[in-house]
Tab-separated table of C-alpha atoms in Angstrom:
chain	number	residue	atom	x	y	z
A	30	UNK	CA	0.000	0.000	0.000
A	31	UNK	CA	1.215	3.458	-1.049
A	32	UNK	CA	2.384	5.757	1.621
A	33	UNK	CA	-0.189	9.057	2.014
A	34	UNK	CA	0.914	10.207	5.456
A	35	UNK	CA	1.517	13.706	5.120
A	36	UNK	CA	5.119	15.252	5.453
A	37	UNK	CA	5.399	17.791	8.822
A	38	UNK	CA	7.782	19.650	7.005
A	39	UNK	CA	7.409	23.680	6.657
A	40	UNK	CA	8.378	25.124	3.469
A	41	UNK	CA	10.635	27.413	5.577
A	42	UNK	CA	12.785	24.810	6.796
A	43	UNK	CA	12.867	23.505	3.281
A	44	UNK	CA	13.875	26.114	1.182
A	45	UNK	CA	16.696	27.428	3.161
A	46	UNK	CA	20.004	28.880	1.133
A	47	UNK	CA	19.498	27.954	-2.310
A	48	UNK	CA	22.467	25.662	-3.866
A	49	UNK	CA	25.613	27.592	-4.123
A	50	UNK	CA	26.513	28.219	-7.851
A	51	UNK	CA	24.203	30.157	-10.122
A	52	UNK	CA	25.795	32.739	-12.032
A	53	UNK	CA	25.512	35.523	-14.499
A	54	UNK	CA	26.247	34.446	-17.912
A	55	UNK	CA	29.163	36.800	-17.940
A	56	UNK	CA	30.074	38.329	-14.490
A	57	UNK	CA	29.468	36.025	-11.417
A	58	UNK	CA	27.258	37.294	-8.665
A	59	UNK	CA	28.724	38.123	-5.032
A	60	UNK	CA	28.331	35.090	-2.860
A	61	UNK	CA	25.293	35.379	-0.773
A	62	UNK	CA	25.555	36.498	2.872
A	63	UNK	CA	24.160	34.248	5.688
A	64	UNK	CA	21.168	34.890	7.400
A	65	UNK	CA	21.537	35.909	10.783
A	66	UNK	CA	19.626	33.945	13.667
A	67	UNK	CA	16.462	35.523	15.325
A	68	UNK	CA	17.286	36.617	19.101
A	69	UNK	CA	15.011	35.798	21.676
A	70	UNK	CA	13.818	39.420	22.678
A	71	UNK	CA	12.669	42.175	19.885
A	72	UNK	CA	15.078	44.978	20.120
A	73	UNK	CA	13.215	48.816	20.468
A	74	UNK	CA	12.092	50.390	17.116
A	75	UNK	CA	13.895	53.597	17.087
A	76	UNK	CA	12.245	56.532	16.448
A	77	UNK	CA	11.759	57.604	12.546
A	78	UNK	CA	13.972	59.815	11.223
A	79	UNK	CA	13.424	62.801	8.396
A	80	UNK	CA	15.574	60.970	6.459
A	81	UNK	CA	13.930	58.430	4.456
A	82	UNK	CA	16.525	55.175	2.648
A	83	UNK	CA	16.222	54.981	-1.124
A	84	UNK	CA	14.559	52.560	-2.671
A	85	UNK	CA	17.707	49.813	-3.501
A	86	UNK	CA	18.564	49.018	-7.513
A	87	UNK	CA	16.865	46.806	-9.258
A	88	UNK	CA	19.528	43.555	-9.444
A	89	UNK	CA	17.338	41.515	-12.214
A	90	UNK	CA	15.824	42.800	-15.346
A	91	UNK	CA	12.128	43.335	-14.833
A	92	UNK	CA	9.818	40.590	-16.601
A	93	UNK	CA	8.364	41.876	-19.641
A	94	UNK	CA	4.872	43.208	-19.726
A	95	UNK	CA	2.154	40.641	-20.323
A	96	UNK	CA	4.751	37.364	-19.200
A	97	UNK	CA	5.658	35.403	-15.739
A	98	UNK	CA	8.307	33.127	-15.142
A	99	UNK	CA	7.162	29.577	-15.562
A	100	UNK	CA	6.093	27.117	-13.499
A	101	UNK	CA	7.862	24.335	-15.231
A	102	UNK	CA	11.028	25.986	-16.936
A	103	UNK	CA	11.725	29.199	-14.945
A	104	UNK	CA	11.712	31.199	-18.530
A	105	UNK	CA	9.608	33.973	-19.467
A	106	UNK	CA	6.334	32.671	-20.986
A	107	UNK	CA	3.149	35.010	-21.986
A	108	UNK	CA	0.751	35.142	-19.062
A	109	UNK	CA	-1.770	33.246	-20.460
A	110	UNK	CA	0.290	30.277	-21.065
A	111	UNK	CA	2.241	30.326	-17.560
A	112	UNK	CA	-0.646	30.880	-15.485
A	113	UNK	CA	-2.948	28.042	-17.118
A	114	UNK	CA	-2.599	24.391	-15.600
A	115	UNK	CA	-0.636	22.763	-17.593
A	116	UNK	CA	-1.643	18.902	-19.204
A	117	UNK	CA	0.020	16.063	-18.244
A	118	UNK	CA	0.086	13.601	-21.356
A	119	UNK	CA	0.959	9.910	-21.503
A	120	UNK	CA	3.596	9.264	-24.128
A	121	UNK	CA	4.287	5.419	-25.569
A	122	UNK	CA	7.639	4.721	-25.746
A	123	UNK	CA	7.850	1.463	-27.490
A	124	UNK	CA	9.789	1.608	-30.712
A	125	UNK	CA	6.656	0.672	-33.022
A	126	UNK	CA	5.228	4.142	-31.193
A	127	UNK	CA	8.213	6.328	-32.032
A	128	UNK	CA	9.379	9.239	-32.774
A	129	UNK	CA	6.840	10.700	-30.418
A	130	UNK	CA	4.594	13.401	-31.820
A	131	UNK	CA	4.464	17.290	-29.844
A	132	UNK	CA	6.962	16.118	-27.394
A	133	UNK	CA	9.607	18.965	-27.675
A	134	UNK	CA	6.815	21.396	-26.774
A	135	UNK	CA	6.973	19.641	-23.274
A	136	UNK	CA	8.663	21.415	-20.447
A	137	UNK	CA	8.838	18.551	-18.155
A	138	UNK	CA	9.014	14.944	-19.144
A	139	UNK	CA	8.872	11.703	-16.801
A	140	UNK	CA	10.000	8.758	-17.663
A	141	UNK	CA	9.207	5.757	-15.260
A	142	UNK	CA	9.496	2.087	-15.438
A	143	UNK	CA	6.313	-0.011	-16.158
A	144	UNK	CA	6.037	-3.934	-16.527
A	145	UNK	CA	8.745	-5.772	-18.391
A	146	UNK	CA	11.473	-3.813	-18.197
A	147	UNK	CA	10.017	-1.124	-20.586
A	148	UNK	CA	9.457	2.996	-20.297
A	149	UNK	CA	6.759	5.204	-20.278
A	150	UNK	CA	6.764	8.725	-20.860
A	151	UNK	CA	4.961	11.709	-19.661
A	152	UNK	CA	5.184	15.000	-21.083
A	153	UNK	CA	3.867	18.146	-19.101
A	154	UNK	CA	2.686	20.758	-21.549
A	155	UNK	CA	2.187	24.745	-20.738
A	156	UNK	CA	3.098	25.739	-24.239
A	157	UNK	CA	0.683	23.295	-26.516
A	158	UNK	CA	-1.766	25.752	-28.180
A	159	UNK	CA	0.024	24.845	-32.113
A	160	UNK	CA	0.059	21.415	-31.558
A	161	UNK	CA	-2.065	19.224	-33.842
A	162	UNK	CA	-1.301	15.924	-33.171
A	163	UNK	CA	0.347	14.508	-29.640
A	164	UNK	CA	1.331	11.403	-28.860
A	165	UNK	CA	0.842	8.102	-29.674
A	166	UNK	CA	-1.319	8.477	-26.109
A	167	UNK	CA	-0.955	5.138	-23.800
A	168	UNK	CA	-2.373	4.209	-20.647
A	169	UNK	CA	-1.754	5.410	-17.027
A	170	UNK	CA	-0.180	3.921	-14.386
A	171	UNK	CA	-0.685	4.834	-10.512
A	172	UNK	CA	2.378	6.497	-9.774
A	173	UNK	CA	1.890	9.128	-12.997
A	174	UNK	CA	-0.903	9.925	-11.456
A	175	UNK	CA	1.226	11.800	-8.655
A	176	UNK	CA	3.838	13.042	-10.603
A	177	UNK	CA	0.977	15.190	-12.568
A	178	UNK	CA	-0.653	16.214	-9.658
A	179	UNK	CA	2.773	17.788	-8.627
A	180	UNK	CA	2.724	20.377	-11.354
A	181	UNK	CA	-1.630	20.582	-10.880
A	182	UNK	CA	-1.946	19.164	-14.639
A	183	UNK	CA	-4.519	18.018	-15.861
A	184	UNK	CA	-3.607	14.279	-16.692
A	185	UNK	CA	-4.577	13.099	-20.021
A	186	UNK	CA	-4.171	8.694	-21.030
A	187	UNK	CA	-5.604	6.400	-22.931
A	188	UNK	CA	-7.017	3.781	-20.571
A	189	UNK	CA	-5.333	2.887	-17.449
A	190	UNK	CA	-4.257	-0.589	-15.523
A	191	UNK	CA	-6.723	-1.773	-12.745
A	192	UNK	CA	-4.435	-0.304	-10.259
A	193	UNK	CA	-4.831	3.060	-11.481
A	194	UNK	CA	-8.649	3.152	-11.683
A	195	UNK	CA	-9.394	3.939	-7.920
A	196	UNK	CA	-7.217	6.572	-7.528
A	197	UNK	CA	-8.804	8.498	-10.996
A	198	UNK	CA	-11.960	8.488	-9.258
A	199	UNK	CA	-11.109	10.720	-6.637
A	200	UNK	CA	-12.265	13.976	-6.616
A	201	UNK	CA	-8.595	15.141	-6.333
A	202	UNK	CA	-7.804	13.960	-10.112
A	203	UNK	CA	-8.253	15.905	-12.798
A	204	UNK	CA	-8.082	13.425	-16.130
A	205	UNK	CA	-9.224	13.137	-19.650
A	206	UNK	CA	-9.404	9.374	-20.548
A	207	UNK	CA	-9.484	8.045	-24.159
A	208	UNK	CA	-12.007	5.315	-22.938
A	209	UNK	CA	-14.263	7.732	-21.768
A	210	UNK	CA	-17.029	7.399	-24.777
A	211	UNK	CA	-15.538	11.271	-25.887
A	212	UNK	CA	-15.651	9.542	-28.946
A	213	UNK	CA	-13.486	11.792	-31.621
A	214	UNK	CA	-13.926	14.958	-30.491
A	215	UNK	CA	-10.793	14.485	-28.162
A	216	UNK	CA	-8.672	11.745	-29.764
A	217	UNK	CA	-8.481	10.495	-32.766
A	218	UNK	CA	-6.068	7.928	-34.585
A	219	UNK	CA	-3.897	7.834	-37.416
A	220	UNK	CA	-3.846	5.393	-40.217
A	221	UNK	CA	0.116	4.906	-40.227
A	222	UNK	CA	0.308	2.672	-37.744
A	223	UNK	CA	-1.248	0.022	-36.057
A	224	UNK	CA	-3.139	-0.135	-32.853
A	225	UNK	CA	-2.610	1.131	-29.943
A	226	UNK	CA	0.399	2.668	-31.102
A	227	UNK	CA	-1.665	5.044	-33.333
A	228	UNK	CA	-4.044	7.377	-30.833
A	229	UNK	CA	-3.595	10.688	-30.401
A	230	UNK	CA	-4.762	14.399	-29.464
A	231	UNK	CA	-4.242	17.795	-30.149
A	232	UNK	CA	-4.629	21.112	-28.140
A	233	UNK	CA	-8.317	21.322	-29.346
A	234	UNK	CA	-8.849	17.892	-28.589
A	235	UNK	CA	-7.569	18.402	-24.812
A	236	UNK	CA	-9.911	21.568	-24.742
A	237	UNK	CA	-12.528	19.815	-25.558
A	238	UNK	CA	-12.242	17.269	-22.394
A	239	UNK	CA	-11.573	20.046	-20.122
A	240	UNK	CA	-14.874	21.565	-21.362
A	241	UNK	CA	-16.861	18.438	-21.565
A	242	UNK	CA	-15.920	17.477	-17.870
A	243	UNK	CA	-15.621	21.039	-16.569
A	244	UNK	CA	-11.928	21.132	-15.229
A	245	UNK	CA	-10.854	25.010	-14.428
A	246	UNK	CA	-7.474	25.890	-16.063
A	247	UNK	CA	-6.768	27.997	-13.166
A	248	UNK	CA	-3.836	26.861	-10.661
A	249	UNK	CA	-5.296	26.187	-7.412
A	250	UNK	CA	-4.611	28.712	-4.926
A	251	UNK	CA	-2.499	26.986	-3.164
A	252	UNK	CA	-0.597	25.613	-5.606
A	253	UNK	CA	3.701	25.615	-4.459
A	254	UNK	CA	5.648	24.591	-7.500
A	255	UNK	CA	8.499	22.390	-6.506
A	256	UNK	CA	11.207	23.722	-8.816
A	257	UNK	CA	13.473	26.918	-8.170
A	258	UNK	CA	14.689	28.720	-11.092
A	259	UNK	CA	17.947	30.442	-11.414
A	260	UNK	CA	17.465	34.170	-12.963
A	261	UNK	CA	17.066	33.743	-16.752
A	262	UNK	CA	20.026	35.304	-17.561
A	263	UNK	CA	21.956	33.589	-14.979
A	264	UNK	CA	23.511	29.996	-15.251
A	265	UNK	CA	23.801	27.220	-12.667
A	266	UNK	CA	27.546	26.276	-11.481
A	267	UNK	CA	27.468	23.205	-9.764
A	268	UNK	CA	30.318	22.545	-6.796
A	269	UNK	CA	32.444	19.359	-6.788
A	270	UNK	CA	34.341	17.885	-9.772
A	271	UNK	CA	31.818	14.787	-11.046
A	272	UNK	CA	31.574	15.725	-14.671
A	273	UNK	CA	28.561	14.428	-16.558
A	274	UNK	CA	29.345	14.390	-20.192
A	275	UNK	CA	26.998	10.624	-21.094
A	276	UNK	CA	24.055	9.646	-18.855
A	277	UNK	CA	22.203	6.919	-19.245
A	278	UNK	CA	19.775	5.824	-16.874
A	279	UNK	CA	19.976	2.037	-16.730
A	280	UNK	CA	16.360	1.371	-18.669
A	281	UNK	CA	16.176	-1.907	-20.036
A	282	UNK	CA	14.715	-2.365	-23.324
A	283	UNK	CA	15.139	1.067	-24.724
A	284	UNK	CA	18.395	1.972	-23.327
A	285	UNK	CA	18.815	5.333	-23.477
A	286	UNK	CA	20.923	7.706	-23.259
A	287	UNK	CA	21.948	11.902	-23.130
A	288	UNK	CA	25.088	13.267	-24.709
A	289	UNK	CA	26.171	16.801	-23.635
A	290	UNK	CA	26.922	19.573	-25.799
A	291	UNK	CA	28.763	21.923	-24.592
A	292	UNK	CA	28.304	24.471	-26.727
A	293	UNK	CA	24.627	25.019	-26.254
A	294	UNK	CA	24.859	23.106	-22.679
A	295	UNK	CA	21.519	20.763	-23.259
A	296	UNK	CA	21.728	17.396	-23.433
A	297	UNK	CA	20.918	15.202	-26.234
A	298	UNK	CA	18.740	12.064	-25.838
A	299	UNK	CA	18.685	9.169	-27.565
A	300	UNK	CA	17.210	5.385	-27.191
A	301	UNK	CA	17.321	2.911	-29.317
A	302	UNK	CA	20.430	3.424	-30.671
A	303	UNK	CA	19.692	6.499	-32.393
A	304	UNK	CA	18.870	9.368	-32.252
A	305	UNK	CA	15.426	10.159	-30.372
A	306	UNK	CA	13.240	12.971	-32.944
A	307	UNK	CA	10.011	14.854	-32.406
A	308	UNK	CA	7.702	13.905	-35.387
A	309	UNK	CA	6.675	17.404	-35.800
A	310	UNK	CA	9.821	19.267	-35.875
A	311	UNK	CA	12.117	16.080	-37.248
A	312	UNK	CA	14.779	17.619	-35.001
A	313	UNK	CA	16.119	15.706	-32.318
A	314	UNK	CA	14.821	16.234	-28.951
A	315	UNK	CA	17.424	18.164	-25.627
A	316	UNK	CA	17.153	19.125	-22.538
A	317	UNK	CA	18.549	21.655	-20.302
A	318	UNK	CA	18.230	19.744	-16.465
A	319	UNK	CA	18.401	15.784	-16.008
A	320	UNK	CA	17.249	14.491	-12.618
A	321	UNK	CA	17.303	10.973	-11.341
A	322	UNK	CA	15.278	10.266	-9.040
A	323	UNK	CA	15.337	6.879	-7.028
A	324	UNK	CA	12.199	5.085	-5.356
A	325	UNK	CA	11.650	1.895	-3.575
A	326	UNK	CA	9.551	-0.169	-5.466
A	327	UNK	CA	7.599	-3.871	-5.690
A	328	UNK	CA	5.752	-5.497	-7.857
A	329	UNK	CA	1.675	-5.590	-7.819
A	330	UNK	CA	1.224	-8.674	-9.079
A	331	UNK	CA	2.841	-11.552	-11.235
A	332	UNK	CA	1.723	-9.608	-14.493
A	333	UNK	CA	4.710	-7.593	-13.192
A	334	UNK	CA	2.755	-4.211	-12.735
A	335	UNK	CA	4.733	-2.070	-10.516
A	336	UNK	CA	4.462	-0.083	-7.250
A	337	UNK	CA	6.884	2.334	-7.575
A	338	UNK	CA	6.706	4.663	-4.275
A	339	UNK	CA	5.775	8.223	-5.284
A	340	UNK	CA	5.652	9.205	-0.781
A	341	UNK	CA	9.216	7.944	0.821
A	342	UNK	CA	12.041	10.145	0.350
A	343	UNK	CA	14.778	8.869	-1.203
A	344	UNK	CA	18.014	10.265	-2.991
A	345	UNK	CA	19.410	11.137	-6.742
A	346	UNK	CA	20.937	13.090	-9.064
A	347	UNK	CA	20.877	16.669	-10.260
A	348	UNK	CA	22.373	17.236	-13.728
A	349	UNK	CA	23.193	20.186	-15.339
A	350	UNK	CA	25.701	21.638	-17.761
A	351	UNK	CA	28.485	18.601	-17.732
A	352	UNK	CA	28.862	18.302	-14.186
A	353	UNK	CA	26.080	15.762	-11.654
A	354	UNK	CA	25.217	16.368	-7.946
A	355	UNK	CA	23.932	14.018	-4.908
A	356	UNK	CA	20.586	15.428	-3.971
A	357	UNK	CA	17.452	13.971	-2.144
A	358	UNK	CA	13.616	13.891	-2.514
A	359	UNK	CA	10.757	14.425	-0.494
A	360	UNK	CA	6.850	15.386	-1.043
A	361	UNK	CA	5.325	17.607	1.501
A	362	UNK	CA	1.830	16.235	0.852
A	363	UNK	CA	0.740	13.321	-1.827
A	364	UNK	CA	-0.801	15.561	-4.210
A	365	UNK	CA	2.139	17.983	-3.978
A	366	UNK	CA	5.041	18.975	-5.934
A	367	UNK	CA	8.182	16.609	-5.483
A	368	UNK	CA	10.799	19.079	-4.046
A	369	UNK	CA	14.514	18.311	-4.501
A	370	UNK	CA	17.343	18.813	-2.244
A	371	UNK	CA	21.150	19.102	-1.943
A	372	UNK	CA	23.508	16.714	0.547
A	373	UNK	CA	23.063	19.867	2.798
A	374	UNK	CA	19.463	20.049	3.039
A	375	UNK	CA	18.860	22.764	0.751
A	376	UNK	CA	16.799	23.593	-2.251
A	377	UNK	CA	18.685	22.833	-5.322
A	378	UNK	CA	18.680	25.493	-7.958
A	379	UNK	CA	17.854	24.282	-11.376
A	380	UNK	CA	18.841	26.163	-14.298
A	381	UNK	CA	16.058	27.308	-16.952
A	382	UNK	CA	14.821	25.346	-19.822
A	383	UNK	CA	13.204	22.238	-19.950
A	384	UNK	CA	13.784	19.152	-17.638
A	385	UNK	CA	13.846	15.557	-17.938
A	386	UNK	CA	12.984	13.623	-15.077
A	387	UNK	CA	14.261	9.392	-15.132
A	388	UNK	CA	12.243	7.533	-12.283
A	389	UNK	CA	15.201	4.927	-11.077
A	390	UNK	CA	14.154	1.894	-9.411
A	391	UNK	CA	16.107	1.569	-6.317
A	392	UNK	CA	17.654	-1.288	-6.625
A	393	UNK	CA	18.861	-1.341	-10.242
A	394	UNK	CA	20.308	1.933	-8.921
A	395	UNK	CA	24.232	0.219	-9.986
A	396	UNK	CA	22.625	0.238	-13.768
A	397	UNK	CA	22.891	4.269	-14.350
A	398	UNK	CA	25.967	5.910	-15.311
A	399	UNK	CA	27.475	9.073	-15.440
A	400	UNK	CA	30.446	9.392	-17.180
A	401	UNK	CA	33.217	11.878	-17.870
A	402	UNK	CA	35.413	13.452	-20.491
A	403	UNK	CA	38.313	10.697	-19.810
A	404	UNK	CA	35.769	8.099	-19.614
A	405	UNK	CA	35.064	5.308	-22.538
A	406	UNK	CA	31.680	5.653	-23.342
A	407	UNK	CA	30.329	2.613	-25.518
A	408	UNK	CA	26.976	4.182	-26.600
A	409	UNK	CA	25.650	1.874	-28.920
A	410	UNK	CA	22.566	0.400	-27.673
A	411	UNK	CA	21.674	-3.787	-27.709
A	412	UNK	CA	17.825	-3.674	-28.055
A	413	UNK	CA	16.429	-7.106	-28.575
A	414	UNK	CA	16.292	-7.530	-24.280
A	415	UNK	CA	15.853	-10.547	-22.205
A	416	UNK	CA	12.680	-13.041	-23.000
A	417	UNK	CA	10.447	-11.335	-20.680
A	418	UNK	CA	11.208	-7.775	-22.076
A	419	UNK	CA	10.191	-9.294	-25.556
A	420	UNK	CA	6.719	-10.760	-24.251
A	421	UNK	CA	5.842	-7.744	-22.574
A	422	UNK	CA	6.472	-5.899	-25.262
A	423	UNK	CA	4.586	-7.959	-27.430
A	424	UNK	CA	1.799	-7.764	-24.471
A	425	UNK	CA	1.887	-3.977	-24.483
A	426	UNK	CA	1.668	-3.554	-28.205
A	427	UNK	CA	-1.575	-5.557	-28.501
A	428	UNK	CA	-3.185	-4.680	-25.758
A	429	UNK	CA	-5.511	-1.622	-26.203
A	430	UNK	CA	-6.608	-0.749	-22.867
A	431	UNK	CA	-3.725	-1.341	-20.701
């Protein structure tokens, strides 16, 4: 049984000094002072003055009229995109389903183990409003569920496994299901490949379930996002010398992999052993931050659905711009944002642009690498996987609903 005991933690004691490090792109910033501690008894206010302090200097650039920084990549987005819930879209990531359609338009993508050693993606979308066709559109498992509800999306599948089903009847879960009788006025599918690897939507599609079930795109008040941004024209510096030049998560049947480019400081993913493209844009697919985040985990059943633990804190790593950090992870509440932390106990800053986030099972944690400059990095990928891979593969592919 999942863990939904809620986390005593104040956000004061969790956001504390930011993680040392982030920098203007061309003259560093002064080191931050400390804060000083409280002392136990008020000192006297002392009488006013004539004299009156000036207001201080601006030290950022003020956000352009009409925009806000965004909730999932810290960068300067028009208002009405920022400030409307984003959708939370499940991606199929078997090779029959790929290249992905509308997937560089997400900010945020998950990717999470499900039964037989194979991925699932999930692609959190602010910016969507051009997109015709996204997907192929698979089914939802539990733990997605959370990771949406972290960023207040409004979580879009196509079916779901009999785990899932209780917890998208609860009044807490916004979703848009493609066996929900919404017929073709929110997905559709395409004649180029088979099924199920050929259902899809579009951003007038996932209008159309919002306003057919009557989901507000408004944040909820008390939304807390549970990334912090560095300035947008500053750049993240991470301490310590672990350089992270190849990463590859560990995944079984798609092994994957990102390859760093320093000159525009994303990383590059592929799986498969190629390159991994965005239908739409035929370009291949980067990403600015990289976090791994490990979770205990068993298995549901002997179908091999999993329980991956979306509630215990656990630890990671924070990538950015060549170089990989220790950090932990913790939820303050189960429908919350997933807040990430450095080996001191302190928010990490991320950089901005888009993220990718690789759910690690705990104990194939010896799997990922990170490797350096000096280190040999064989990057060619062996896809055909173990017998059971294969099956459920073969399962997944001709199963419709799950």
């Amino acid at each position: 049984m999942k863990k939904y005991a809620k986390l005593i933690i104040t956000l004061g004691l969790a956001g504390g000094i930011m993680l040392a490090g982030c920098q203007k792109n061309e003259t560093a910033e002064a080191e931050p002072t400390a804060t000083p501690e409280p002392t136990q008894e008020a000192e006297a206010t002392p009488e006013p003055t004539a004299m009156v302090a000036e207001e201080p200097e601006p030290t950022e650039d003020p956000i352009p009229d009409g925009y806000v920084v965004s909730y999932l990549t810290g960068e300067y987005v028009p208002e009405s995109i920022g400030r409307r819930r984003p959708v939370a879209v499940m991606l199929n990531n078997l090779k029959p389903a790929c290249p992905q359609a509308g997937i560089a338009n997400a900010g945020v993508v998950y990717e999470a183990p499900v039964e037989g050693g194979i991925t699932r993606l999930m692609g959190v979308f602010e910016d969507y409003d051009n997109l015709e066709k996204i997907g192929s559109v698979r089914s939802c498992r539990d733990y997605y569920i959370f990771y949406a509800s972290g960023f207040d999306a409004i979580y879009t599948h196509y079916g779901q496994s009999a785990y899932a089903l209780p917890f998208l009847e609860l009044p807490e879960v916004n979703n848009i299901s493609g066996l929900a009788g919404y017929g073709d006025q929110v997905f559709y599918r395409t004649t180029d490949r088979k099924s199920p690897h050929n259902a899809y939507t579009s951003f007038e599609g996932i209008q159309k379930g919002i306003e057919i079930n009557g989901y507000s795109q408004e944040y909820d008040e008390d939304f807390q996002p549970g990334y912090a941004f560095c300035g947008v024209d500053d750049e993240v510096e991470l301490p310590g010398e672990t350089e992270a030049n190849v990463v590859k998560p560990g995944y079984f049947l798609n092994e994957p992999w990102f390859e760093y480019n320093p000159e525009d400081k994303l990383y590059y993913r592929f799986q498969y052993g190629d390159k991994q493209i965005d239908e739409l844009t035929g370009e291949q697919i980067a990403y600015k931050n990289i976090i791994l985040q490990y979770s205990s985990w068993r298995k549901y059943d002997e179908n091999g659905y999993l329980n991956i633990d979306v509630d215990e804190p656990n630890v990671g790593k924070y990538i950015v711009n060549g170089k990989a950090i220790d950090i932990t992870w913790k939820k303050h509440t189960p429908w919350g944002a997933t807040f990430y932390y450095d080996t001191n106990g302190n928010q990490i800053t991320m950089d901005t642009g888009k993220t990718w986030v690789c759910i690690i099972q705990d104990t194939y944690a010896d799997r990922v690498e990170i490797l350096g400059s000096d280190d040999n990095s064989d990057t060619s990928a062996d896809t055909q996987g173990s017998e059971e891979q294969a099956a459920a593969e073969e399962a997944a592919a001709s199963d419709t609903e799950y």
